[in-house]
Amino acid sequence: MIHKNITLYSLSTCIFCQAIKKMFDDLEISFQCIQADELSKEEKKKAIKELKKVNPKCSFPTVVVDDEVIVGYKVQEIKETIGIRTEVDDLFDMLKKSNEPKGYYLNGNKEKTYELLRSLLINKKRYGYMACPCRLASGTRDDDRDIICPCVYRKPDIIEYGSCFCSLYVSAEWYTGKIERREVPERRPANLYDDE
């Protein structure tokens, strides 16, 4: 059971605010949500005054966990501050441990990496295997064998660009910023999407 005071300063129109709110609801975390755009004029003034104390820029979403302030859509940072581990954390640890010795590093942008890992887990639940989240899977393992993560395109992508197509895996040079970070073109032949 988590016993922390959590406040989410949110807007009903902000997709990132609503995603954080959904995460709290899905994880059954108790929190106070201040939906600023739905408050009366007086309540809004009071809420903005309180928000400016913790986030002078007054931007949304802002999450306050006890005395820690997290500004922006930073799901992983929020989870870590609260002290939550989920299936995606276990996947991160396992992939890091098994791939770094081979020279494949997980992207240093933790939020992006965790979004990709969440998508891999969605595909695993959907299809029974972790199809690349940046490619359309057929749902048939044999047809998707080339895009089961790590996909067969990872090695040539990393050799040429320092990053795989979705940039989940990167080289040490890419990770440390020693090479230019360029867009990786799609290597998968389009005819693999054709119905047979």
PDB file of C-alpha atoms in Angstrom:
ATOM      1  CA  MET A   1       0.000   0.000   0.000  1.00  0.00           C
ATOM      2  CA  ILE A   2       1.385   3.402  -1.000  1.00  0.00           C
ATOM      3  CA  HIS A   3       1.040   6.159   1.579  1.00  0.00           C
ATOM      4  CA  LYS A   4       2.115   9.323  -0.170  1.00  0.00           C
ATOM      5  CA  ASN A   5       0.370  12.626  -0.710  1.00  0.00           C
ATOM      6  CA  ILE A   6      -0.017  12.923  -4.465  1.00  0.00           C
ATOM      7  CA  THR A   7      -1.517  15.884  -6.293  1.00  0.00           C
ATOM      8  CA  LEU A   8      -1.971  16.114 -10.049  1.00  0.00           C
ATOM      9  CA  TYR A   9      -2.478  19.598 -11.498  1.00  0.00           C
ATOM     10  CA  SER A  10      -4.324  18.832 -14.684  1.00  0.00           C
ATOM     11  CA  LEU A  11      -6.375  20.145 -17.583  1.00  0.00           C
ATOM     12  CA  SER A  12      -9.266  18.126 -18.987  1.00  0.00           C
ATOM     13  CA  THR A  13      -8.044  18.953 -22.508  1.00  0.00           C
ATOM     14  CA  CYS A  14      -4.429  17.880 -21.950  1.00  0.00           C
ATOM     15  CA  ILE A  15      -3.807  14.349 -23.232  1.00  0.00           C
ATOM     16  CA  PHE A  16      -0.673  14.016 -21.100  1.00  0.00           C
ATOM     17  CA  CYS A  17      -2.554  15.049 -17.947  1.00  0.00           C
ATOM     18  CA  GLN A  18      -5.297  12.557 -18.714  1.00  0.00           C
ATOM     19  CA  ALA A  19      -2.747   9.794 -19.389  1.00  0.00           C
ATOM     20  CA  ILE A  20      -1.172  10.364 -15.969  1.00  0.00           C
ATOM     21  CA  LYS A  21      -4.617  10.401 -14.353  1.00  0.00           C
ATOM     22  CA  LYS A  22      -5.437   7.098 -16.094  1.00  0.00           C
ATOM     23  CA  MET A  23      -2.140   5.594 -14.912  1.00  0.00           C
ATOM     24  CA  PHE A  24      -2.978   6.494 -11.302  1.00  0.00           C
ATOM     25  CA  ASP A  25      -6.459   5.036 -11.696  1.00  0.00           C
ATOM     26  CA  ASP A  26      -5.160   1.858 -13.383  1.00  0.00           C
ATOM     27  CA  LEU A  27      -2.564   1.341 -10.627  1.00  0.00           C
ATOM     28  CA  GLU A  28      -5.186   2.149  -7.979  1.00  0.00           C
ATOM     29  CA  ILE A  29      -3.088   4.965  -6.544  1.00  0.00           C
ATOM     30  CA  SER A  30      -4.885   7.450  -4.352  1.00  0.00           C
ATOM     31  CA  PHE A  31      -4.333  11.037  -5.547  1.00  0.00           C
ATOM     32  CA  GLN A  32      -5.929  14.453  -5.613  1.00  0.00           C
ATOM     33  CA  CYS A  33      -6.669  15.759  -9.103  1.00  0.00           C
ATOM     34  CA  ILE A  34      -7.020  19.496  -9.561  1.00  0.00           C
ATOM     35  CA  GLN A  35      -8.638  19.871 -12.956  1.00  0.00           C
ATOM     36  CA  ALA A  36      -7.856  23.586 -13.315  1.00  0.00           C
ATOM     37  CA  ASP A  37      -9.969  24.293 -16.391  1.00  0.00           C
ATOM     38  CA  GLU A  38     -13.108  22.931 -14.709  1.00  0.00           C
ATOM     39  CA  LEU A  39     -12.877  25.039 -11.554  1.00  0.00           C
ATOM     40  CA  SER A  40     -14.910  28.121 -10.751  1.00  0.00           C
ATOM     41  CA  LYS A  41     -13.119  31.456 -11.105  1.00  0.00           C
ATOM     42  CA  GLU A  42     -12.280  31.675  -7.384  1.00  0.00           C
ATOM     43  CA  GLU A  43     -11.234  28.023  -7.105  1.00  0.00           C
ATOM     44  CA  LYS A  44      -9.082  28.436 -10.229  1.00  0.00           C
ATOM     45  CA  LYS A  45      -7.297  31.471  -8.732  1.00  0.00           C
ATOM     46  CA  LYS A  46      -6.533  29.501  -5.584  1.00  0.00           C
ATOM     47  CA  ALA A  47      -5.339  26.439  -7.541  1.00  0.00           C
ATOM     48  CA  ILE A  48      -3.053  28.528  -9.788  1.00  0.00           C
ATOM     49  CA  LYS A  49      -1.574  30.268  -6.755  1.00  0.00           C
ATOM     50  CA  GLU A  50      -0.780  26.856  -5.203  1.00  0.00           C
ATOM     51  CA  LEU A  51       0.596  25.521  -8.497  1.00  0.00           C
ATOM     52  CA  LYS A  52       2.929  28.517  -8.909  1.00  0.00           C
ATOM     53  CA  LYS A  53       4.471  27.738  -5.513  1.00  0.00           C
ATOM     54  CA  VAL A  54       5.712  24.368  -6.788  1.00  0.00           C
ATOM     55  CA  ASN A  55       5.970  25.140 -10.518  1.00  0.00           C
ATOM     56  CA  PRO A  56       6.518  28.859 -11.221  1.00  0.00           C
ATOM     57  CA  LYS A  57       5.940  28.276 -14.951  1.00  0.00           C
ATOM     58  CA  CYS A  58       2.448  27.046 -14.107  1.00  0.00           C
ATOM     59  CA  SER A  59       2.518  24.266 -16.725  1.00  0.00           C
ATOM     60  CA  PHE A  60       0.479  21.089 -16.986  1.00  0.00           C
ATOM     61  CA  PRO A  61       0.750  18.327 -16.017  1.00  0.00           C
ATOM     62  CA  THR A  62       2.461  18.934 -12.709  1.00  0.00           C
ATOM     63  CA  VAL A  63       2.587  16.123 -10.166  1.00  0.00           C
ATOM     64  CA  VAL A  64       3.545  16.673  -6.541  1.00  0.00           C
ATOM     65  CA  VAL A  65       4.517  13.555  -4.562  1.00  0.00           C
ATOM     66  CA  ASP A  66       5.003  14.637  -0.947  1.00  0.00           C
ATOM     67  CA  ASP A  67       7.684  17.320  -1.493  1.00  0.00           C
ATOM     68  CA  GLU A  68       8.892  16.142  -4.919  1.00  0.00           C
ATOM     69  CA  VAL A  69       7.665  18.068  -7.977  1.00  0.00           C
ATOM     70  CA  ILE A  70       7.562  16.450 -11.423  1.00  0.00           C
ATOM     71  CA  VAL A  71       6.712  18.744 -14.326  1.00  0.00           C
ATOM     72  CA  GLY A  72       5.576  17.294 -17.631  1.00  0.00           C
ATOM     73  CA  TYR A  73       4.665  13.887 -18.958  1.00  0.00           C
ATOM     74  CA  LYS A  74       7.266  11.835 -17.088  1.00  0.00           C
ATOM     75  CA  VAL A  75       5.501   8.592 -16.272  1.00  0.00           C
ATOM     76  CA  GLN A  76       8.613   6.658 -15.297  1.00  0.00           C
ATOM     77  CA  GLU A  77       9.903   9.440 -13.043  1.00  0.00           C
ATOM     78  CA  ILE A  78       6.496   9.627 -11.367  1.00  0.00           C
ATOM     79  CA  LYS A  79       6.444   5.859 -10.794  1.00  0.00           C
ATOM     80  CA  GLU A  80       9.975   5.861  -9.385  1.00  0.00           C
ATOM     81  CA  THR A  81       9.203   8.797  -7.070  1.00  0.00           C
ATOM     82  CA  ILE A  82       6.124   7.002  -5.754  1.00  0.00           C
ATOM     83  CA  GLY A  83       8.043   3.733  -5.435  1.00  0.00           C
ATOM     84  CA  ILE A  84       6.147   1.601  -7.931  1.00  0.00           C
ATOM     85  CA  ARG A  85       7.628  -1.251  -9.953  1.00  0.00           C
ATOM     86  CA  THR A  86       5.636  -2.839 -12.729  1.00  0.00           C
ATOM     87  CA  GLU A  87       6.142  -5.447 -15.422  1.00  0.00           C
ATOM     88  CA  VAL A  88       7.821  -2.837 -17.629  1.00  0.00           C
ATOM     89  CA  ASP A  89      10.541  -2.265 -15.003  1.00  0.00           C
ATOM     90  CA  ASP A  90      11.304  -5.982 -14.988  1.00  0.00           C
ATOM     91  CA  LEU A  91      11.475  -5.998 -18.803  1.00  0.00           C
ATOM     92  CA  PHE A  92      13.848  -3.008 -18.754  1.00  0.00           C
ATOM     93  CA  ASP A  93      16.174  -4.746 -16.280  1.00  0.00           C
ATOM     94  CA  MET A  94      16.141  -8.021 -18.243  1.00  0.00           C
ATOM     95  CA  LEU A  95      16.795  -6.381 -21.646  1.00  0.00           C
ATOM     96  CA  LYS A  96      19.542  -4.164 -20.247  1.00  0.00           C
ATOM     97  CA  LYS A  97      21.294  -7.114 -18.613  1.00  0.00           C
ATOM     98  CA  SER A  98      21.057  -9.381 -21.672  1.00  0.00           C
ATOM     99  CA  ASN A  99      21.851  -6.818 -24.408  1.00  0.00           C
ATOM    100  CA  GLU A 100      24.531  -4.481 -23.052  1.00  0.00           C
ATOM    101  CA  PRO A 101      27.210  -7.205 -23.026  1.00  0.00           C
ATOM    102  CA  LYS A 102      26.470  -7.641 -26.759  1.00  0.00           C
ATOM    103  CA  GLY A 103      26.959  -3.901 -27.405  1.00  0.00           C
ATOM    104  CA  TYR A 104      23.269  -2.989 -27.617  1.00  0.00           C
ATOM    105  CA  TYR A 105      22.192  -0.263 -25.201  1.00  0.00           C
ATOM    106  CA  LEU A 106      18.673   0.837 -24.355  1.00  0.00           C
ATOM    107  CA  ASN A 107      17.956   4.406 -25.412  1.00  0.00           C
ATOM    108  CA  GLY A 108      19.172   6.864 -22.772  1.00  0.00           C
ATOM    109  CA  ASN A 109      15.849   8.724 -22.866  1.00  0.00           C
ATOM    110  CA  LYS A 110      14.174   6.729 -20.115  1.00  0.00           C
ATOM    111  CA  GLU A 111      10.651   8.026 -20.780  1.00  0.00           C
ATOM    112  CA  LYS A 112      10.842   7.095 -24.482  1.00  0.00           C
ATOM    113  CA  THR A 113      12.395   3.726 -23.665  1.00  0.00           C
ATOM    114  CA  TYR A 114       9.666   2.869 -21.193  1.00  0.00           C
ATOM    115  CA  GLU A 115       6.928   3.908 -23.649  1.00  0.00           C
ATOM    116  CA  LEU A 116       8.436   1.524 -26.212  1.00  0.00           C
ATOM    117  CA  LEU A 117       8.674  -1.244 -23.608  1.00  0.00           C
ATOM    118  CA  ARG A 118       5.025  -0.720 -22.622  1.00  0.00           C
ATOM    119  CA  SER A 119       4.110  -1.077 -26.292  1.00  0.00           C
ATOM    120  CA  LEU A 120       6.142  -4.288 -26.571  1.00  0.00           C
ATOM    121  CA  LEU A 121       4.201  -5.675 -23.609  1.00  0.00           C
ATOM    122  CA  ILE A 122       0.905  -4.680 -25.256  1.00  0.00           C
ATOM    123  CA  ASN A 123       1.932  -6.593 -28.371  1.00  0.00           C
ATOM    124  CA  LYS A 124       2.977  -9.562 -26.233  1.00  0.00           C
ATOM    125  CA  LYS A 125      -0.478  -9.643 -24.629  1.00  0.00           C
ATOM    126  CA  ARG A 126      -2.148  -9.106 -28.001  1.00  0.00           C
ATOM    127  CA  TYR A 127      -0.169 -11.595 -30.120  1.00  0.00           C
ATOM    128  CA  GLY A 128       1.785 -13.761 -27.689  1.00  0.00           C
ATOM    129  CA  TYR A 129       5.117 -12.266 -28.775  1.00  0.00           C
ATOM    130  CA  MET A 130       6.805  -8.869 -28.569  1.00  0.00           C
ATOM    131  CA  ALA A 131       6.393  -7.515 -32.094  1.00  0.00           C
ATOM    132  CA  CYS A 132       8.175  -4.239 -32.811  1.00  0.00           C
ATOM    133  CA  PRO A 133       5.882  -1.454 -31.584  1.00  0.00           C
ATOM    134  CA  CYS A 134       6.729   0.712 -34.612  1.00  0.00           C
ATOM    135  CA  ARG A 135       5.587  -1.802 -37.212  1.00  0.00           C
ATOM    136  CA  LEU A 136       2.242  -3.378 -38.062  1.00  0.00           C
ATOM    137  CA  ALA A 137       2.136  -6.977 -36.864  1.00  0.00           C
ATOM    138  CA  SER A 138      -0.042  -9.555 -38.588  1.00  0.00           C
ATOM    139  CA  GLY A 139      -0.677 -11.607 -35.477  1.00  0.00           C
ATOM    140  CA  THR A 140       0.908 -14.661 -37.072  1.00  0.00           C
ATOM    141  CA  ARG A 141       4.292 -15.444 -35.550  1.00  0.00           C
ATOM    142  CA  ASP A 142       5.754 -16.936 -38.755  1.00  0.00           C
ATOM    143  CA  ASP A 143       4.796 -13.847 -40.793  1.00  0.00           C
ATOM    144  CA  ASP A 144       6.146 -11.516 -38.095  1.00  0.00           C
ATOM    145  CA  ARG A 145       9.342 -13.409 -37.292  1.00  0.00           C
ATOM    146  CA  ASP A 146      11.467 -10.573 -38.733  1.00  0.00           C
ATOM    147  CA  ILE A 147       9.881  -7.938 -36.466  1.00  0.00           C
ATOM    148  CA  ILE A 148       9.874  -9.810 -33.160  1.00  0.00           C
ATOM    149  CA  CYS A 149      11.986  -7.644 -30.891  1.00  0.00           C
ATOM    150  CA  PRO A 150      14.876  -7.518 -31.248  1.00  0.00           C
ATOM    151  CA  CYS A 151      14.036  -7.515 -34.934  1.00  0.00           C
ATOM    152  CA  VAL A 152      16.356  -8.796 -37.669  1.00  0.00           C
ATOM    153  CA  TYR A 153      16.888  -5.206 -38.804  1.00  0.00           C
ATOM    154  CA  ARG A 154      18.415  -4.111 -35.500  1.00  0.00           C
ATOM    155  CA  LYS A 155      21.984  -5.130 -36.315  1.00  0.00           C
ATOM    156  CA  PRO A 156      22.234  -3.453 -39.762  1.00  0.00           C
ATOM    157  CA  ASP A 157      20.413  -0.360 -38.441  1.00  0.00           C
ATOM    158  CA  ILE A 158      22.830   0.009 -35.536  1.00  0.00           C
ATOM    159  CA  ILE A 159      25.883  -0.630 -37.726  1.00  0.00           C
ATOM    160  CA  GLU A 160      24.793   2.073 -40.189  1.00  0.00           C
ATOM    161  CA  TYR A 161      22.912   4.569 -37.985  1.00  0.00           C
ATOM    162  CA  GLY A 162      23.815   3.723 -34.385  1.00  0.00           C
ATOM    163  CA  SER A 163      20.157   3.101 -33.597  1.00  0.00           C
ATOM    164  CA  CYS A 164      17.437   0.634 -34.525  1.00  0.00           C
ATOM    165  CA  PHE A 165      14.337   1.837 -36.378  1.00  0.00           C
ATOM    166  CA  CYS A 166      12.316   2.646 -33.249  1.00  0.00           C
ATOM    167  CA  SER A 167      15.473   3.694 -31.340  1.00  0.00           C
ATOM    168  CA  LEU A 168      14.891   1.292 -28.476  1.00  0.00           C
ATOM    169  CA  TYR A 169      18.354  -0.163 -29.047  1.00  0.00           C
ATOM    170  CA  VAL A 170      21.369   2.037 -29.714  1.00  0.00           C
ATOM    171  CA  SER A 171      25.146   1.725 -29.988  1.00  0.00           C
ATOM    172  CA  ALA A 172      27.533   2.991 -27.306  1.00  0.00           C
ATOM    173  CA  GLU A 173      28.515   5.843 -29.663  1.00  0.00           C
ATOM    174  CA  TRP A 174      24.892   6.881 -30.154  1.00  0.00           C
ATOM    175  CA  TYR A 175      24.178   6.519 -26.427  1.00  0.00           C
ATOM    176  CA  THR A 176      27.095   8.789 -25.474  1.00  0.00           C
ATOM    177  CA  GLY A 177      26.403  11.318 -28.252  1.00  0.00           C
ATOM    178  CA  LYS A 178      29.629  10.595 -30.140  1.00  0.00           C
ATOM    179  CA  ILE A 179      27.764  10.142 -33.424  1.00  0.00           C
ATOM    180  CA  GLU A 180      25.023  12.180 -35.049  1.00  0.00           C
ATOM    181  CA  ARG A 181      21.539  10.933 -34.275  1.00  0.00           C
ATOM    182  CA  ARG A 182      19.862  10.481 -37.622  1.00  0.00           C
ATOM    183  CA  GLU A 183      16.479   9.160 -38.638  1.00  0.00           C
ATOM    184  CA  VAL A 184      16.610   5.449 -39.425  1.00  0.00           C
ATOM    185  CA  PRO A 185      14.735   4.507 -42.606  1.00  0.00           C
ATOM    186  CA  GLU A 186      12.470   1.474 -42.704  1.00  0.00           C
ATOM    187  CA  ARG A 187      14.279  -1.649 -43.906  1.00  0.00           C
ATOM    188  CA  ARG A 188      11.333  -4.021 -43.783  1.00  0.00           C
ATOM    189  CA  PRO A 189      10.097  -4.671 -47.335  1.00  0.00           C
ATOM    190  CA  ALA A 190       6.571  -3.319 -47.867  1.00  0.00           C
ATOM    191  CA  ASN A 191       5.512  -6.552 -49.621  1.00  0.00           C
ATOM    192  CA  LEU A 192       5.664  -8.339 -46.267  1.00  0.00           C
ATOM    193  CA  TYR A 193       2.454  -6.504 -45.416  1.00  0.00           C
ATOM    194  CA  ASP A 194       0.640  -7.861 -48.476  1.00  0.00           C
ATOM    195  CA  ASP A 195      -2.091 -10.441 -47.919  1.00  0.00           C
ATOM    196  CA  GLU A 196      -1.178 -13.826 -49.275  1.00  0.00           C
TER     197      GLU A 196
END
